[in-house]
């Protein structure tokens, strides 16, 4: 989908340098680029976050709405994902160009997040088989510079970790049998989601004999295949997926899983610290927004 | 509004009556139903045949337990897209479909998100096995239809598709074979049936539950597809991948024999 044309000699040099643990911008094979996370950027949502990972810019907005639960999961809520690859990011996405990439990312997100293990779906249920909270998660790609999955997963985790404004509701049945929604009078009486098991995705790209974390578009052009590993803060691996058109040696898969688990586990603690700090600043927090 | 008089449409939203039946909470059985062993590389016996669909360039049919998968390959055909990559490499298009009557719950005719996801996984698994640089400016269409889903549908779809591609005469580096696995606690169940795939856990806190599919190129020993979801620690995950790889190696001889039979039928040896 996103092509960066590299000449053959450029690819060779990049592969050789990666063998010596040296990448184009000076990072080591397991280093991430500079990440900026900001939450509560959009006021009409129940939770939102913006993540800038190098030049990749992702905006996630979560809106909670009441709907019918799925038939095979009557006492659980659910998450619905939609990924918008608009022409803002690159002109290749004009019209329906970005739809293929968007569905690929959305399908991967369903597999990673829409299950009981990652998010406490039972707490989203209001009345079994009748009403539940559906979290409509919309992801906007503002800029693409490689490593979309990692940035999107960081943004989703940040958006879920903020005090989501999901109000406490009760369903009341009056004499005629019609159900009414009763909301508490206190606007701050909210349900806070239990997000300790929400995983983070780490994408590892195989370049030559080694694998790198957080590949830029140039490095992606030199790699034949990537492995997507989603890791929770406890170190359990919730999803592994091979993407790309090449094949991998079983030994490299084992190594990549180990690296993915190590890097992924280490991602959660700093993110939690930063978000706690942001929350504690409260009203005095400086909002950077989109211009800063 | 024009009304479609040729088709009798059911109500907009219809549900199976089985959903309203009280299901007893059954704990997972200690032995597997069909006599295979837990924690051992026991795949179901496979019946495979090539060359069923006369109109297609190549086709294959696989039956494993009650899972039945059929695949047709059309191509290489000329394609109009003039991308730079298209000039040098062929394009592979995979479509994975469940027949509406294949699963316990009726699937619609429109491709659902799960089917699109599995189509992408199928594409990623088959691509490394094909010599696409031999078919520039062309498109190869692979269409897989699951007639009955009794577990491991994607794994058998991968095997079926690569047999069909070989039957169509598309140049390949190696066959691509698929094998799936279900991890429950400390045991793994290779080539699970549908009931084993959707089994509820014995207790809420059973650790290490998950499902996995591995696609392998056996003689090159390269993994071309890996799709895993669940809640797994690193060590059981690595062991599960190794078990799937061994399962794929077991299927290899059956696949080779099937192709030999098909080739001999197409070109019978001269008499005398």
PDB file of N, CA, C and O in Angstrom, chain B residues 109-156:
ATOM      1  N   UNK B 109     -24.621 -14.149   2.431  1.00  0.00           N
ATOM      2  CA  UNK B 109     -23.891 -14.250   1.179  1.00  0.00           C
ATOM      3  C   UNK B 109     -22.840 -13.175   1.025  1.00  0.00           C
ATOM      4  O   UNK B 109     -21.877 -13.340   0.305  1.00  0.00           O
ATOM      5  N   UNK B 110     -23.033 -12.058   1.702  1.00  0.00           N
ATOM      6  CA  UNK B 110     -22.036 -10.984   1.582  1.00  0.00           C
ATOM      7  C   UNK B 110     -20.840 -11.361   2.460  1.00  0.00           C
ATOM      8  O   UNK B 110     -21.011 -11.841   3.568  1.00  0.00           O
ATOM      9  N   UNK B 111     -19.668 -11.116   1.966  1.00  0.00           N
ATOM     10  CA  UNK B 111     -18.472 -11.505   2.700  1.00  0.00           C
ATOM     11  C   UNK B 111     -18.365 -10.712   3.997  1.00  0.00           C
ATOM     12  O   UNK B 111     -18.319  -9.495   3.988  1.00  0.00           O
ATOM     13  N   UNK B 112     -18.331 -11.413   5.114  1.00  0.00           N
ATOM     14  CA  UNK B 112     -18.274 -10.708   6.399  1.00  0.00           C
ATOM     15  C   UNK B 112     -16.841 -10.297   6.695  1.00  0.00           C
ATOM     16  O   UNK B 112     -15.913 -10.694   6.007  1.00  0.00           O
ATOM     17  N   UNK B 113     -16.659  -9.530   7.781  1.00  0.00           N
ATOM     18  CA  UNK B 113     -15.298  -9.082   8.122  1.00  0.00           C
ATOM     19  C   UNK B 113     -14.419 -10.258   8.482  1.00  0.00           C
ATOM     20  O   UNK B 113     -13.230 -10.261   8.186  1.00  0.00           O
ATOM     21  N   UNK B 114     -15.003 -11.280   9.092  1.00  0.00           N
ATOM     22  CA  UNK B 114     -14.168 -12.426   9.466  1.00  0.00           C
ATOM     23  C   UNK B 114     -13.647 -13.107   8.207  1.00  0.00           C
ATOM     24  O   UNK B 114     -12.488 -13.491   8.130  1.00  0.00           O
ATOM     25  N   UNK B 115     -14.516 -13.199   7.174  1.00  0.00           N
ATOM     26  CA  UNK B 115     -14.084 -13.846   5.933  1.00  0.00           C
ATOM     27  C   UNK B 115     -13.022 -13.018   5.227  1.00  0.00           C
ATOM     28  O   UNK B 115     -12.074 -13.555   4.652  1.00  0.00           O
ATOM     29  N   UNK B 116     -13.158 -11.670   5.306  1.00  0.00           N
ATOM     30  CA  UNK B 116     -12.140 -10.814   4.662  1.00  0.00           C
ATOM     31  C   UNK B 116     -10.805 -10.993   5.369  1.00  0.00           C
ATOM     32  O   UNK B 116      -9.754 -11.028   4.757  1.00  0.00           O
ATOM     33  N   UNK B 117     -10.874 -11.089   6.716  1.00  0.00           N
ATOM     34  CA  UNK B 117      -9.672 -11.272   7.516  1.00  0.00           C
ATOM     35  C   UNK B 117      -8.986 -12.578   7.147  1.00  0.00           C
ATOM     36  O   UNK B 117      -7.771 -12.651   6.972  1.00  0.00           O
ATOM     37  N   UNK B 118      -9.796 -13.659   7.024  1.00  0.00           N
ATOM     38  CA  UNK B 118      -9.223 -14.960   6.675  1.00  0.00           C
ATOM     39  C   UNK B 118      -8.702 -14.957   5.243  1.00  0.00           C
ATOM     40  O   UNK B 118      -7.715 -15.630   4.941  1.00  0.00           O
ATOM     41  N   UNK B 119      -9.342 -14.189   4.347  1.00  0.00           N
ATOM     42  CA  UNK B 119      -8.827 -14.092   2.967  1.00  0.00           C
ATOM     43  C   UNK B 119      -7.434 -13.484   2.970  1.00  0.00           C
ATOM     44  O   UNK B 119      -6.551 -13.931   2.243  1.00  0.00           O
ATOM     45  N   UNK B 120      -7.246 -12.438   3.787  1.00  0.00           N
ATOM     46  CA  UNK B 120      -5.930 -11.804   3.861  1.00  0.00           C
ATOM     47  C   UNK B 120      -4.896 -12.761   4.424  1.00  0.00           C
ATOM     48  O   UNK B 120      -3.758 -12.814   3.955  1.00  0.00           O
ATOM     49  N   UNK B 121      -5.309 -13.527   5.454  1.00  0.00           N
ATOM     50  CA  UNK B 121      -4.375 -14.498   6.037  1.00  0.00           C
ATOM     51  C   UNK B 121      -4.009 -15.560   5.004  1.00  0.00           C
ATOM     52  O   UNK B 121      -2.849 -15.971   4.900  1.00  0.00           O
ATOM     53  N   UNK B 122      -4.995 -15.988   4.202  1.00  0.00           N
ATOM     54  CA  UNK B 122      -4.749 -16.983   3.156  1.00  0.00           C
ATOM     55  C   UNK B 122      -3.785 -16.430   2.116  1.00  0.00           C
ATOM     56  O   UNK B 122      -2.845 -17.102   1.681  1.00  0.00           O
ATOM     57  N   UNK B 123      -3.994 -15.153   1.742  1.00  0.00           N
ATOM     58  CA  UNK B 123      -3.102 -14.518   0.753  1.00  0.00           C
ATOM     59  C   UNK B 123      -1.679 -14.481   1.272  1.00  0.00           C
ATOM     60  O   UNK B 123      -0.727 -14.844   0.579  1.00  0.00           O
ATOM     61  N   UNK B 124      -1.519 -14.051   2.536  1.00  0.00           N
ATOM     62  CA  UNK B 124      -0.180 -13.971   3.114  1.00  0.00           C
ATOM     63  C   UNK B 124       0.486 -15.325   3.214  1.00  0.00           C
ATOM     64  O   UNK B 124       1.707 -15.436   3.130  1.00  0.00           O
ATOM     65  N   UNK B 125      -0.308 -16.394   3.416  1.00  0.00           N
ATOM     66  CA  UNK B 125       0.272 -17.721   3.547  1.00  0.00           C
ATOM     67  C   UNK B 125       0.697 -18.288   2.194  1.00  0.00           C
ATOM     68  O   UNK B 125       1.690 -18.995   2.102  1.00  0.00           O
ATOM     69  N   UNK B 126      -0.091 -18.002   1.132  1.00  0.00           N
ATOM     70  CA  UNK B 126       0.208 -18.607  -0.166  1.00  0.00           C
ATOM     71  C   UNK B 126       1.292 -17.869  -0.920  1.00  0.00           C
ATOM     72  O   UNK B 126       2.038 -18.465  -1.687  1.00  0.00           O
ATOM     73  N   UNK B 127       1.374 -16.537  -0.719  1.00  0.00           N
ATOM     74  CA  UNK B 127       2.272 -15.744  -1.544  1.00  0.00           C
ATOM     75  C   UNK B 127       3.737 -16.189  -1.526  1.00  0.00           C
ATOM     76  O   UNK B 127       4.352 -16.241  -2.570  1.00  0.00           O
ATOM     77  N   UNK B 128       4.317 -16.508  -0.352  1.00  0.00           N
ATOM     78  CA  UNK B 128       5.724 -16.900  -0.378  1.00  0.00           C
ATOM     79  C   UNK B 128       5.989 -18.180  -1.153  1.00  0.00           C
ATOM     80  O   UNK B 128       7.109 -18.435  -1.564  1.00  0.00           O
ATOM     81  N   UNK B 129       4.938 -19.019  -1.357  1.00  0.00           N
ATOM     82  CA  UNK B 129       5.180 -20.282  -2.037  1.00  0.00           C
ATOM     83  C   UNK B 129       5.167 -20.192  -3.547  1.00  0.00           C
ATOM     84  O   UNK B 129       5.608 -21.102  -4.240  1.00  0.00           O
ATOM     85  N   UNK B 130       4.658 -19.088  -4.100  1.00  0.00           N
ATOM     86  CA  UNK B 130       4.504 -18.990  -5.548  1.00  0.00           C
ATOM     87  C   UNK B 130       5.639 -18.211  -6.187  1.00  0.00           C
ATOM     88  O   UNK B 130       6.160 -17.274  -5.612  1.00  0.00           O
ATOM     89  N   UNK B 131       5.994 -18.604  -7.419  1.00  0.00           N
ATOM     90  CA  UNK B 131       7.016 -17.863  -8.170  1.00  0.00           C
ATOM     91  C   UNK B 131       6.316 -16.761  -8.950  1.00  0.00           C
ATOM     92  O   UNK B 131       6.128 -16.872 -10.172  1.00  0.00           O
ATOM     93  N   UNK B 132       5.903 -15.696  -8.261  1.00  0.00           N
ATOM     94  CA  UNK B 132       5.101 -14.671  -8.930  1.00  0.00           C
ATOM     95  C   UNK B 132       5.911 -13.858  -9.926  1.00  0.00           C
ATOM     96  O   UNK B 132       5.347 -13.211 -10.809  1.00  0.00           O
ATOM     97  N   UNK B 133       7.255 -13.903  -9.804  1.00  0.00           N
ATOM     98  CA  UNK B 133       8.054 -13.138 -10.747  1.00  0.00           C
ATOM     99  C   UNK B 133       8.030 -13.774 -12.139  1.00  0.00           C
ATOM    100  O   UNK B 133       8.478 -13.177 -13.102  1.00  0.00           O
ATOM    101  N   UNK B 134       7.471 -15.000 -12.241  1.00  0.00           N
ATOM    102  CA  UNK B 134       7.360 -15.640 -13.540  1.00  0.00           C
ATOM    103  C   UNK B 134       6.084 -15.234 -14.267  1.00  0.00           C
ATOM    104  O   UNK B 134       5.844 -15.663 -15.380  1.00  0.00           O
ATOM    105  N   UNK B 135       5.206 -14.480 -13.619  1.00  0.00           N
ATOM    106  CA  UNK B 135       3.942 -14.083 -14.223  1.00  0.00           C
ATOM    107  C   UNK B 135       3.755 -12.579 -14.128  1.00  0.00           C
ATOM    108  O   UNK B 135       2.826 -12.100 -13.476  1.00  0.00           O
ATOM    109  N   UNK B 136       4.629 -11.778 -14.778  1.00  0.00           N
ATOM    110  CA  UNK B 136       4.455 -10.324 -14.664  1.00  0.00           C
ATOM    111  C   UNK B 136       3.190  -9.891 -15.388  1.00  0.00           C
ATOM    112  O   UNK B 136       2.731 -10.541 -16.330  1.00  0.00           O
ATOM    113  N   UNK B 137       2.616  -8.812 -14.889  1.00  0.00           N
ATOM    114  CA  UNK B 137       1.408  -8.235 -15.481  1.00  0.00           C
ATOM    115  C   UNK B 137       0.241  -9.216 -15.516  1.00  0.00           C
ATOM    116  O   UNK B 137      -0.647  -9.099 -16.355  1.00  0.00           O
ATOM    117  N   UNK B 138       0.230 -10.195 -14.623  1.00  0.00           N
ATOM    118  CA  UNK B 138      -0.880 -11.157 -14.622  1.00  0.00           C
ATOM    119  C   UNK B 138      -1.503 -11.244 -13.257  1.00  0.00           C
ATOM    120  O   UNK B 138      -0.933 -10.825 -12.261  1.00  0.00           O
ATOM    121  N   UNK B 139      -2.677 -11.857 -13.227  1.00  0.00           N
ATOM    122  CA  UNK B 139      -3.399 -12.020 -11.976  1.00  0.00           C
ATOM    123  C   UNK B 139      -3.843 -13.465 -11.850  1.00  0.00           C
ATOM    124  O   UNK B 139      -4.342 -14.065 -12.791  1.00  0.00           O
ATOM    125  N   UNK B 140      -3.634 -14.035 -10.670  1.00  0.00           N
ATOM    126  CA  UNK B 140      -4.062 -15.410 -10.407  1.00  0.00           C
ATOM    127  C   UNK B 140      -5.160 -15.336  -9.360  1.00  0.00           C
ATOM    128  O   UNK B 140      -4.965 -14.762  -8.285  1.00  0.00           O
ATOM    129  N   UNK B 141      -6.344 -15.912  -9.657  1.00  0.00           N
ATOM    130  CA  UNK B 141      -7.479 -15.854  -8.728  1.00  0.00           C
ATOM    131  C   UNK B 141      -7.636 -17.183  -8.021  1.00  0.00           C
ATOM    132  O   UNK B 141      -7.784 -18.209  -8.672  1.00  0.00           O
ATOM    133  N   UNK B 142      -7.622 -17.146  -6.714  1.00  0.00           N
ATOM    134  CA  UNK B 142      -7.822 -18.361  -5.925  1.00  0.00           C
ATOM    135  C   UNK B 142      -9.109 -18.170  -5.145  1.00  0.00           C
ATOM    136  O   UNK B 142      -9.278 -17.192  -4.425  1.00  0.00           O
ATOM    137  N   UNK B 143     -10.034 -19.118  -5.293  1.00  0.00           N
ATOM    138  CA  UNK B 143     -11.301 -18.939  -4.615  1.00  0.00           C
ATOM    139  C   UNK B 143     -11.572 -20.186  -3.793  1.00  0.00           C
ATOM    140  O   UNK B 143     -11.649 -21.286  -4.320  1.00  0.00           O
ATOM    141  N   UNK B 144     -11.685 -20.012  -2.469  1.00  0.00           N
ATOM    142  CA  UNK B 144     -11.862 -21.144  -1.560  1.00  0.00           C
ATOM    143  C   UNK B 144     -13.257 -21.086  -0.975  1.00  0.00           C
ATOM    144  O   UNK B 144     -13.703 -20.037  -0.518  1.00  0.00           O
ATOM    145  N   UNK B 145     -13.950 -22.213  -0.974  1.00  0.00           N
ATOM    146  CA  UNK B 145     -15.291 -22.264  -0.407  1.00  0.00           C
ATOM    147  C   UNK B 145     -15.324 -23.385   0.624  1.00  0.00           C
ATOM    148  O   UNK B 145     -14.964 -24.524   0.324  1.00  0.00           O
ATOM    149  N   UNK B 146     -15.730 -23.061   1.844  1.00  0.00           N
ATOM    150  CA  UNK B 146     -15.823 -24.069   2.894  1.00  0.00           C
ATOM    151  C   UNK B 146     -17.241 -24.615   2.875  1.00  0.00           C
ATOM    152  O   UNK B 146     -18.190 -23.882   3.134  1.00  0.00           O
ATOM    153  N   UNK B 147     -17.378 -25.904   2.537  1.00  0.00           N
ATOM    154  CA  UNK B 147     -18.720 -26.465   2.425  1.00  0.00           C
ATOM    155  C   UNK B 147     -19.270 -26.877   3.774  1.00  0.00           C
ATOM    156  O   UNK B 147     -20.466 -26.807   4.019  1.00  0.00           O
ATOM    157  N   UNK B 148     -18.385 -27.355   4.638  1.00  0.00           N
ATOM    158  CA  UNK B 148     -18.823 -27.694   5.988  1.00  0.00           C
ATOM    159  C   UNK B 148     -17.672 -27.393   6.931  1.00  0.00           C
ATOM    160  O   UNK B 148     -16.534 -27.774   6.661  1.00  0.00           O
ATOM    161  N   UNK B 149     -17.950 -26.674   7.979  1.00  0.00           N
ATOM    162  CA  UNK B 149     -16.888 -26.239   8.884  1.00  0.00           C
ATOM    163  C   UNK B 149     -16.940 -27.066  10.158  1.00  0.00           C
ATOM    164  O   UNK B 149     -17.786 -26.853  11.014  1.00  0.00           O
ATOM    165  N   UNK B 150     -16.015 -28.033  10.286  1.00  0.00           N
ATOM    166  CA  UNK B 150     -15.938 -28.757  11.550  1.00  0.00           C
ATOM    167  C   UNK B 150     -14.564 -28.523  12.145  1.00  0.00           C
ATOM    168  O   UNK B 150     -13.893 -29.435  12.597  1.00  0.00           O
ATOM    169  N   UNK B 151     -14.127 -27.270  12.157  1.00  0.00           N
ATOM    170  CA  UNK B 151     -12.854 -26.933  12.777  1.00  0.00           C
ATOM    171  C   UNK B 151     -11.721 -26.878  11.769  1.00  0.00           C
ATOM    172  O   UNK B 151     -11.738 -27.561  10.755  1.00  0.00           O
ATOM    173  N   UNK B 152     -10.712 -26.074  12.040  1.00  0.00           N
ATOM    174  CA  UNK B 152      -9.497 -25.911  11.211  1.00  0.00           C
ATOM    175  C   UNK B 152      -9.821 -25.555   9.773  1.00  0.00           C
ATOM    176  O   UNK B 152      -9.174 -26.053   8.851  1.00  0.00           O
ATOM    177  N   UNK B 153     -10.823 -24.696   9.555  1.00  0.00           N
ATOM    178  CA  UNK B 153     -11.211 -24.390   8.179  1.00  0.00           C
ATOM    179  C   UNK B 153     -10.091 -23.691   7.438  1.00  0.00           C
ATOM    180  O   UNK B 153      -9.779 -24.023   6.292  1.00  0.00           O
ATOM    181  N   UNK B 154      -9.440 -22.708   8.094  1.00  0.00           N
ATOM    182  CA  UNK B 154      -8.408 -21.939   7.390  1.00  0.00           C
ATOM    183  C   UNK B 154      -7.203 -22.803   7.063  1.00  0.00           C
ATOM    184  O   UNK B 154      -6.635 -22.710   5.978  1.00  0.00           O
ATOM    185  N   UNK B 155      -6.826 -23.678   8.001  1.00  0.00           N
ATOM    186  CA  UNK B 155      -5.648 -24.514   7.760  1.00  0.00           C
ATOM    187  C   UNK B 155      -5.881 -25.408   6.541  1.00  0.00           C
ATOM    188  O   UNK B 155      -5.024 -25.519   5.659  1.00  0.00           O
ATOM    189  N   UNK B 156      -7.055 -26.043   6.488  1.00  0.00           N
ATOM    190  CA  UNK B 156      -7.326 -26.910   5.347  1.00  0.00           C
ATOM    191  C   UNK B 156      -7.517 -26.108   4.083  1.00  0.00           C
ATOM    192  O   UNK B 156      -7.221 -26.582   2.979  1.00  0.00           O
TER     193      UNK B 156
END
